[in-house]
């Protein structure tokens, strides 16, 4: 099942696995009966170093003070800049590239999209490859996600 931040605490979506790329940590899912026609535009060109970006991580639990005591979920939104583009070797020996941004992310945020000011997605937060020893966030570039989707016959709304 697929969980989206606005749906935390509600029902989940049923999804079917279309394709998996363990080397990049990517999975393509087909949502069987989506409740929404909302979509994101995904960038299919490289992002230069220094580009401002932002991302939302997994929602955090917040305890509210009186007069409205109780727990609620809040979404964390973090600003950053693309600080480097790295090329490394994936687990199967294939070349892998990604972005590193200059601000830490909250835990449990893997898989979240990274956004440009235009609202386009520039990448997906992922665990860095084993040979990349950086405490900073690592992003699979959106153009690699677009390529993977196209290889699997999935059309995407892309922007440049």
CSV table of N, CA and C in Angstrom, one decimal, residues 17-147:
chain,number,residue,atom,x,y,z
A,17,UNK,N,3.2,-3.4,-8.0
A,17,UNK,CA,4.6,-3.2,-8.4
A,17,UNK,C,4.7,-3.4,-9.9
A,18,UNK,N,5.2,-2.4,-10.6
A,18,UNK,CA,5.4,-2.4,-12.0
A,18,UNK,C,6.8,-2.9,-12.3
A,19,UNK,N,7.8,-2.2,-11.7
A,19,UNK,CA,9.2,-2.6,-11.9
A,19,UNK,C,10.0,-2.1,-10.7
A,20,UNK,N,11.2,-2.8,-10.5
A,20,UNK,CA,12.0,-2.5,-9.4
A,20,UNK,C,13.5,-2.4,-9.9
A,21,UNK,N,14.2,-1.3,-9.4
A,21,UNK,CA,15.6,-1.2,-9.7
A,21,UNK,C,16.3,-1.1,-8.3
A,22,UNK,N,16.7,-2.2,-7.8
A,22,UNK,CA,17.4,-2.2,-6.5
A,22,UNK,C,18.7,-1.4,-6.4
A,23,UNK,N,19.4,-1.3,-7.5
A,23,UNK,CA,20.6,-0.5,-7.6
A,23,UNK,C,20.4,0.9,-7.3
A,24,UNK,N,19.3,1.5,-7.8
A,24,UNK,CA,19.0,2.9,-7.6
A,24,UNK,C,18.0,3.1,-6.4
A,25,UNK,N,17.5,2.0,-5.9
A,25,UNK,CA,16.5,2.1,-4.9
A,25,UNK,C,15.2,2.7,-5.4
A,26,UNK,N,14.8,2.3,-6.6
A,26,UNK,CA,13.6,2.8,-7.3
A,26,UNK,C,12.6,1.7,-7.4
A,27,UNK,N,11.3,2.0,-7.2
A,27,UNK,CA,10.2,1.1,-7.5
A,27,UNK,C,9.1,1.9,-8.2
A,28,UNK,N,8.6,1.4,-9.3
A,28,UNK,CA,7.5,2.0,-10.0
A,28,UNK,C,6.2,1.3,-9.5
A,29,UNK,N,5.3,2.0,-9.0
A,29,UNK,CA,4.0,1.5,-8.6
A,29,UNK,C,2.9,2.0,-9.4
A,30,UNK,N,1.9,1.2,-9.7
A,30,UNK,CA,0.7,1.6,-10.3
A,30,UNK,C,-0.4,1.7,-9.2
A,31,UNK,N,-0.9,2.8,-9.0
A,31,UNK,CA,-2.0,3.0,-8.0
A,31,UNK,C,-3.3,2.5,-8.6
A,32,UNK,N,-3.9,1.4,-8.0
A,32,UNK,CA,-5.0,0.7,-8.6
A,32,UNK,C,-6.3,1.6,-8.8
A,33,UNK,N,-6.6,2.3,-7.7
A,33,UNK,CA,-7.8,3.1,-7.8
A,33,UNK,C,-7.5,4.4,-7.1
A,34,UNK,N,-6.8,5.4,-7.7
A,34,UNK,CA,-6.4,6.6,-7.0
A,34,UNK,C,-7.7,7.4,-6.6
A,35,UNK,N,-7.6,8.0,-5.4
A,35,UNK,CA,-8.7,8.9,-4.9
A,35,UNK,C,-8.5,10.3,-5.5
A,36,UNK,N,-7.4,10.6,-6.1
A,36,UNK,CA,-7.1,11.9,-6.5
A,36,UNK,C,-6.4,11.9,-7.9
A,37,UNK,N,-6.7,12.9,-8.7
A,37,UNK,CA,-6.0,13.0,-10.0
A,37,UNK,C,-4.8,14.0,-9.9
A,38,UNK,N,-4.4,14.3,-8.7
A,38,UNK,CA,-3.3,15.3,-8.5
A,38,UNK,C,-2.0,14.7,-9.0
A,39,UNK,N,-1.1,15.5,-9.5
A,39,UNK,CA,0.1,15.1,-10.1
A,39,UNK,C,1.2,16.1,-9.8
A,40,UNK,N,2.5,15.6,-10.0
A,40,UNK,CA,3.6,16.5,-9.9
A,40,UNK,C,4.3,16.5,-11.2
A,41,UNK,N,4.9,17.6,-11.6
A,41,UNK,CA,5.7,17.7,-12.8
A,41,UNK,C,7.2,17.3,-12.4
A,42,UNK,N,7.7,16.4,-13.2
A,42,UNK,CA,9.1,15.9,-12.9
A,42,UNK,C,10.1,16.4,-13.9
A,43,UNK,N,11.2,16.9,-13.5
A,43,UNK,CA,12.2,17.5,-14.4
A,43,UNK,C,13.0,16.4,-15.1
A,44,UNK,N,13.2,16.6,-16.4
A,44,UNK,CA,14.0,15.6,-17.1
A,44,UNK,C,15.3,16.1,-17.6
A,45,UNK,N,15.9,17.1,-17.0
A,45,UNK,CA,17.2,17.7,-17.3
A,45,UNK,C,18.0,17.8,-16.0
A,46,UNK,N,19.3,17.9,-16.1
A,46,UNK,CA,20.1,18.0,-14.9
A,46,UNK,C,19.9,19.3,-14.2
A,47,UNK,N,20.1,19.3,-12.9
A,47,UNK,CA,20.0,20.6,-12.0
A,47,UNK,C,21.4,21.0,-11.7
A,48,UNK,N,21.8,22.3,-11.9
A,48,UNK,CA,23.1,22.7,-11.6
A,48,UNK,C,23.4,22.9,-10.1
A,49,UNK,N,24.7,22.7,-9.8
A,49,UNK,CA,25.1,23.0,-8.4
A,49,UNK,C,24.7,24.4,-8.1
A,50,UNK,N,24.3,24.6,-6.8
A,50,UNK,CA,23.8,26.0,-6.4
A,50,UNK,C,22.4,26.2,-6.5
A,51,UNK,N,21.6,25.3,-7.2
A,51,UNK,CA,20.2,25.5,-7.4
A,51,UNK,C,19.5,25.4,-6.0
A,52,UNK,N,18.6,26.4,-5.7
A,52,UNK,CA,17.8,26.3,-4.5
A,52,UNK,C,16.8,25.2,-4.6
A,53,UNK,N,16.5,24.5,-3.6
A,53,UNK,CA,15.5,23.4,-3.6
A,53,UNK,C,14.9,23.2,-2.2
A,54,UNK,N,13.9,22.4,-2.1
A,54,UNK,CA,13.2,22.2,-0.8
A,54,UNK,C,12.6,20.8,-0.9
A,55,UNK,N,12.3,20.2,0.3
A,55,UNK,CA,11.7,18.9,0.3
A,55,UNK,C,10.9,18.8,1.6
A,56,UNK,N,9.9,18.0,1.5
A,56,UNK,CA,9.1,17.7,2.7
A,56,UNK,C,9.4,16.3,3.2
A,57,UNK,N,9.6,16.1,4.4
A,57,UNK,CA,9.9,14.8,4.9
A,57,UNK,C,8.7,14.1,5.5
A,58,UNK,N,8.9,13.0,6.1
A,58,UNK,CA,7.8,12.3,6.8
A,58,UNK,C,7.2,13.2,7.9
A,59,UNK,N,5.9,13.3,7.9
A,59,UNK,CA,5.2,14.1,9.0
A,59,UNK,C,5.7,13.7,10.4
A,60,UNK,N,5.8,14.7,11.2
A,60,UNK,CA,6.1,14.4,12.6
A,60,UNK,C,4.9,14.6,13.5
A,61,UNK,N,5.0,13.9,14.6
A,61,UNK,CA,3.9,14.0,15.6
A,61,UNK,C,4.2,15.2,16.5
A,62,UNK,N,3.2,16.1,16.7
A,62,UNK,CA,3.3,17.3,17.5
A,62,UNK,C,2.3,17.2,18.6
A,63,UNK,N,2.7,17.5,19.8
A,63,UNK,CA,1.7,17.5,20.9
A,63,UNK,C,1.3,18.9,21.1
A,64,UNK,N,0.0,19.2,21.0
A,64,UNK,CA,-0.5,20.5,21.1
A,64,UNK,C,-0.7,20.9,22.6
A,65,UNK,N,-0.4,22.2,22.9
A,65,UNK,CA,-0.7,22.7,24.3
A,65,UNK,C,-2.1,23.1,24.5
A,66,UNK,N,-2.5,23.3,25.7
A,66,UNK,CA,-3.9,23.7,26.0
A,66,UNK,C,-4.1,25.1,25.3
A,67,UNK,N,-5.2,25.5,24.8
A,67,UNK,CA,-6.5,24.9,25.1
A,67,UNK,C,-6.9,23.7,24.1
A,68,UNK,N,-6.0,23.4,23.2
A,68,UNK,CA,-6.3,22.3,22.2
A,68,UNK,C,-5.2,21.2,22.4
A,69,UNK,N,-5.3,20.5,23.6
A,69,UNK,CA,-4.3,19.5,23.8
A,69,UNK,C,-4.5,18.3,22.9
A,70,UNK,N,-3.5,17.5,22.7
A,70,UNK,CA,-3.6,16.3,21.8
A,70,UNK,C,-2.5,16.3,20.8
A,71,UNK,N,-2.6,15.2,20.0
A,71,UNK,CA,-1.5,15.0,19.1
A,71,UNK,C,-2.0,15.3,17.7
A,72,UNK,N,-1.1,15.9,16.9
A,72,UNK,CA,-1.5,16.1,15.4
A,72,UNK,C,-0.2,15.9,14.6
A,73,UNK,N,-0.4,15.6,13.4
A,73,UNK,CA,0.8,15.5,12.5
A,73,UNK,C,1.1,16.8,11.8
A,74,UNK,N,2.4,17.1,11.7
A,74,UNK,CA,2.8,18.3,11.0
A,74,UNK,C,3.8,17.9,10.0
A,75,UNK,N,3.7,18.6,8.8
A,75,UNK,CA,4.6,18.3,7.8
A,75,UNK,C,5.9,19.2,7.9
A,76,UNK,N,7.0,18.6,7.8
A,76,UNK,CA,8.3,19.4,7.8
A,76,UNK,C,8.7,19.7,6.4
A,77,UNK,N,9.0,21.0,6.2
A,77,UNK,CA,9.4,21.4,4.8
A,77,UNK,C,10.8,22.1,5.0
A,78,UNK,N,11.8,21.7,4.3
A,78,UNK,CA,13.1,22.1,4.5
A,78,UNK,C,13.7,22.7,3.2
A,79,UNK,N,14.4,23.9,3.3
A,79,UNK,CA,15.0,24.5,2.2
A,79,UNK,C,16.5,24.1,2.2
A,80,UNK,N,17.1,24.1,1.0
A,80,UNK,CA,18.5,23.7,0.8
A,80,UNK,C,19.0,24.2,-0.5
A,81,UNK,N,20.2,23.8,-0.9
A,81,UNK,CA,20.7,24.0,-2.2
A,81,UNK,C,21.4,22.7,-2.7
A,82,UNK,N,21.4,22.5,-4.0
A,82,UNK,CA,22.2,21.4,-4.5
A,82,UNK,C,23.7,21.8,-4.4
A,83,UNK,N,24.4,21.0,-3.5
A,83,UNK,CA,25.8,21.4,-3.3
A,83,UNK,C,26.8,20.6,-4.1
A,84,UNK,N,26.4,19.5,-4.6
A,84,UNK,CA,27.3,18.7,-5.5
A,84,UNK,C,26.6,17.7,-6.3
A,85,UNK,N,27.2,17.3,-7.4
A,85,UNK,CA,26.7,16.2,-8.2
A,85,UNK,C,27.8,15.1,-8.2
A,86,UNK,N,27.4,14.0,-7.7
A,86,UNK,CA,28.4,12.9,-7.5
A,86,UNK,C,28.2,11.8,-8.5
A,87,UNK,N,29.3,11.2,-8.9
A,87,UNK,CA,29.2,9.9,-9.7
A,87,UNK,C,29.9,8.9,-8.9
A,88,UNK,N,29.3,7.7,-8.8
A,88,UNK,CA,29.9,6.6,-8.0
A,88,UNK,C,29.5,5.3,-8.7
A,89,UNK,N,29.7,4.2,-8.1
A,89,UNK,CA,29.5,2.9,-8.6
A,89,UNK,C,28.3,2.3,-7.9
A,90,UNK,N,27.3,1.8,-8.6
A,90,UNK,CA,26.2,1.2,-7.9
A,90,UNK,C,26.5,-0.2,-7.5
A,91,UNK,N,25.6,-0.9,-6.8
A,91,UNK,CA,25.9,-2.2,-6.2
A,91,UNK,C,26.2,-3.3,-7.3
A,92,UNK,N,25.7,-3.1,-8.5
A,92,UNK,CA,26.0,-4.0,-9.6
A,92,UNK,C,27.2,-3.6,-10.4
A,93,UNK,N,27.9,-2.6,-10.0
A,93,UNK,CA,29.1,-2.1,-10.7
A,93,UNK,C,28.8,-1.1,-11.8
A,94,UNK,N,27.5,-0.8,-12.0
A,94,UNK,CA,27.1,0.2,-12.9
A,94,UNK,C,27.3,1.6,-12.4
A,95,UNK,N,27.6,2.6,-13.3
A,95,UNK,CA,27.8,4.0,-12.8
A,95,UNK,C,26.5,4.5,-12.2
A,96,UNK,N,26.6,5.3,-11.2
A,96,UNK,CA,25.4,5.9,-10.6
A,96,UNK,C,25.7,7.3,-10.3
A,97,UNK,N,24.8,8.2,-10.5
A,97,UNK,CA,25.0,9.6,-10.2
A,97,UNK,C,23.8,10.1,-9.3
A,98,UNK,N,24.1,11.2,-8.6
A,98,UNK,CA,23.1,11.7,-7.8
A,98,UNK,C,23.5,13.1,-7.3
A,99,UNK,N,22.5,13.8,-6.7
A,99,UNK,CA,22.8,15.1,-6.1
A,99,UNK,C,23.0,15.0,-4.6
A,100,UNK,N,23.8,15.9,-4.1
A,100,UNK,CA,23.9,16.0,-2.6
A,100,UNK,C,23.4,17.5,-2.3
A,101,UNK,N,22.6,17.6,-1.3
A,101,UNK,CA,22.1,18.9,-0.9
A,101,UNK,C,22.8,19.3,0.4
A,102,UNK,N,22.8,20.6,0.8
A,102,UNK,CA,23.6,21.1,1.9
A,102,UNK,C,22.8,21.2,3.2
A,103,UNK,N,21.7,20.7,3.3
A,103,UNK,CA,21.0,20.7,4.6
A,103,UNK,C,20.5,19.3,5.0
A,104,UNK,N,20.6,19.0,6.3
A,104,UNK,CA,20.2,17.6,6.7
A,104,UNK,C,18.7,17.4,6.6
A,105,UNK,N,18.3,16.2,6.5
A,105,UNK,CA,16.9,15.9,6.5
A,105,UNK,C,16.5,15.2,7.7
A,106,UNK,N,15.2,15.2,8.0
A,106,UNK,CA,14.7,14.5,9.2
A,106,UNK,C,14.6,13.0,8.8
A,107,UNK,N,14.7,12.2,9.9
A,107,UNK,CA,14.7,10.7,9.7
A,107,UNK,C,13.4,10.3,9.0
A,108,UNK,N,13.4,9.1,8.4
A,108,UNK,CA,12.3,8.5,7.8
A,108,UNK,C,11.8,9.3,6.5
A,109,UNK,N,12.6,10.1,5.9
A,109,UNK,CA,12.2,10.9,4.8
A,109,UNK,C,12.6,10.2,3.4
A,110,UNK,N,13.2,9.1,3.5
A,110,UNK,CA,13.6,8.5,2.2
A,110,UNK,C,12.4,8.2,1.3
A,111,UNK,N,12.6,8.5,0.0
A,111,UNK,CA,11.5,8.4,-0.9
A,111,UNK,C,10.8,9.7,-1.2
A,112,UNK,N,11.0,10.7,-0.4
A,112,UNK,CA,10.3,12.0,-0.6
A,112,UNK,C,10.8,12.7,-1.8
A,113,UNK,N,10.0,13.5,-2.5
A,113,UNK,CA,10.5,14.2,-3.7
A,113,UNK,C,11.2,15.5,-3.2
A,114,UNK,N,12.1,15.9,-4.0
A,114,UNK,CA,12.8,17.2,-3.8
A,114,UNK,C,12.2,18.2,-4.9
A,115,UNK,N,11.9,19.4,-4.5
A,115,UNK,CA,11.3,20.4,-5.3
A,115,UNK,C,12.1,21.6,-5.6
A,116,UNK,N,12.0,22.1,-6.8
A,116,UNK,CA,12.6,23.4,-7.2
A,116,UNK,C,11.5,24.5,-6.9
A,117,UNK,N,11.9,25.7,-6.9
A,117,UNK,CA,11.0,26.8,-6.7
A,117,UNK,C,9.8,26.8,-7.6
A,118,UNK,N,10.1,26.3,-8.8
A,118,UNK,CA,9.0,26.2,-9.9
A,118,UNK,C,8.0,25.1,-9.5
A,119,UNK,N,8.2,24.3,-8.5
A,119,UNK,CA,7.3,23.2,-8.2
A,119,UNK,C,7.7,21.9,-8.8
A,120,UNK,N,8.6,21.9,-9.7
A,120,UNK,CA,9.0,20.7,-10.4
A,120,UNK,C,9.9,19.8,-9.5
A,121,UNK,N,9.8,18.5,-9.6
A,121,UNK,CA,10.5,17.5,-8.8
A,121,UNK,C,11.9,17.4,-9.5
A,122,UNK,N,13.0,17.6,-8.7
A,122,UNK,CA,14.4,17.4,-9.2
A,122,UNK,C,15.0,16.1,-8.9
A,123,UNK,N,14.4,15.4,-7.9
A,123,UNK,CA,15.0,14.1,-7.5
A,123,UNK,C,14.2,13.4,-6.3
A,124,UNK,N,14.6,12.2,-6.0
A,124,UNK,CA,14.0,11.5,-4.9
A,124,UNK,C,15.1,11.2,-3.8
A,125,UNK,N,14.8,11.5,-2.6
A,125,UNK,CA,15.7,11.3,-1.5
A,125,UNK,C,15.9,9.7,-1.3
A,126,UNK,N,17.2,9.4,-1.2
A,126,UNK,CA,17.5,8.0,-1.1
A,126,UNK,C,18.7,7.8,-0.2
A,127,UNK,N,19.0,6.5,0.1
A,127,UNK,CA,20.3,6.2,0.8
A,127,UNK,C,21.4,6.4,-0.1
A,128,UNK,N,22.5,7.0,0.3
A,128,UNK,CA,23.7,7.1,-0.6
A,128,UNK,C,24.3,5.8,-0.9
A,129,UNK,N,24.9,5.7,-2.1
A,129,UNK,CA,25.6,4.4,-2.4
A,129,UNK,C,26.7,4.2,-1.3
A,130,UNK,N,27.1,2.9,-1.1
A,130,UNK,CA,28.0,2.5,-0.1
A,130,UNK,C,29.3,3.2,-0.1
A,131,UNK,N,29.8,3.6,-1.3
A,131,UNK,CA,31.1,4.2,-1.4
A,131,UNK,C,31.1,5.7,-1.2
A,132,UNK,N,29.9,6.3,-1.0
A,132,UNK,CA,29.7,7.7,-0.8
A,132,UNK,C,29.6,7.9,0.7
A,133,UNK,N,30.6,8.4,1.3
A,133,UNK,CA,30.5,8.6,2.8
A,133,UNK,C,30.2,10.0,3.1
A,134,UNK,N,29.0,10.4,3.0
A,134,UNK,CA,28.5,11.8,3.2
A,134,UNK,C,27.3,11.7,4.2
A,135,UNK,N,27.4,12.6,5.2
A,135,UNK,CA,26.2,12.6,6.1
A,135,UNK,C,25.1,13.5,5.5
A,136,UNK,N,25.3,14.1,4.3
A,136,UNK,CA,24.3,15.0,3.7
A,136,UNK,C,23.4,14.2,2.8
A,137,UNK,N,22.2,14.7,2.6
A,137,UNK,CA,21.2,14.0,1.8
A,137,UNK,C,21.7,13.7,0.4
A,138,UNK,N,21.3,12.5,-0.1
A,138,UNK,CA,21.6,12.0,-1.4
A,138,UNK,C,20.3,11.9,-2.2
A,139,UNK,N,20.3,12.4,-3.4
A,139,UNK,CA,19.1,12.4,-4.3
A,139,UNK,C,19.3,11.6,-5.6
A,140,UNK,N,18.4,10.7,-5.9
A,140,UNK,CA,18.4,10.1,-7.3
A,140,UNK,C,17.8,11.2,-8.2
A,141,UNK,N,18.6,11.6,-9.2
A,141,UNK,CA,18.1,12.6,-10.1
A,141,UNK,C,16.8,12.2,-10.8
A,142,UNK,N,15.9,13.2,-10.9
A,142,UNK,CA,14.6,12.9,-11.5
A,142,UNK,C,14.7,12.4,-13.0
A,143,UNK,N,15.8,12.9,-13.7
A,143,UNK,CA,15.9,12.4,-15.1
A,143,UNK,C,16.2,10.9,-15.1
A,144,UNK,N,16.8,10.3,-14.1
A,144,UNK,CA,17.0,8.9,-14.0
A,144,UNK,C,15.6,8.2,-13.7
A,145,UNK,N,14.8,8.8,-12.9
A,145,UNK,CA,13.5,8.3,-12.7
A,145,UNK,C,12.6,8.3,-13.9
A,146,UNK,N,12.7,9.4,-14.7
A,146,UNK,CA,12.0,9.5,-16.0
A,146,UNK,C,12.5,8.4,-16.9
A,147,UNK,N,13.8,8.3,-17.0
A,147,UNK,CA,14.3,7.2,-17.9
A,147,UNK,C,13.8,5.8,-17.5
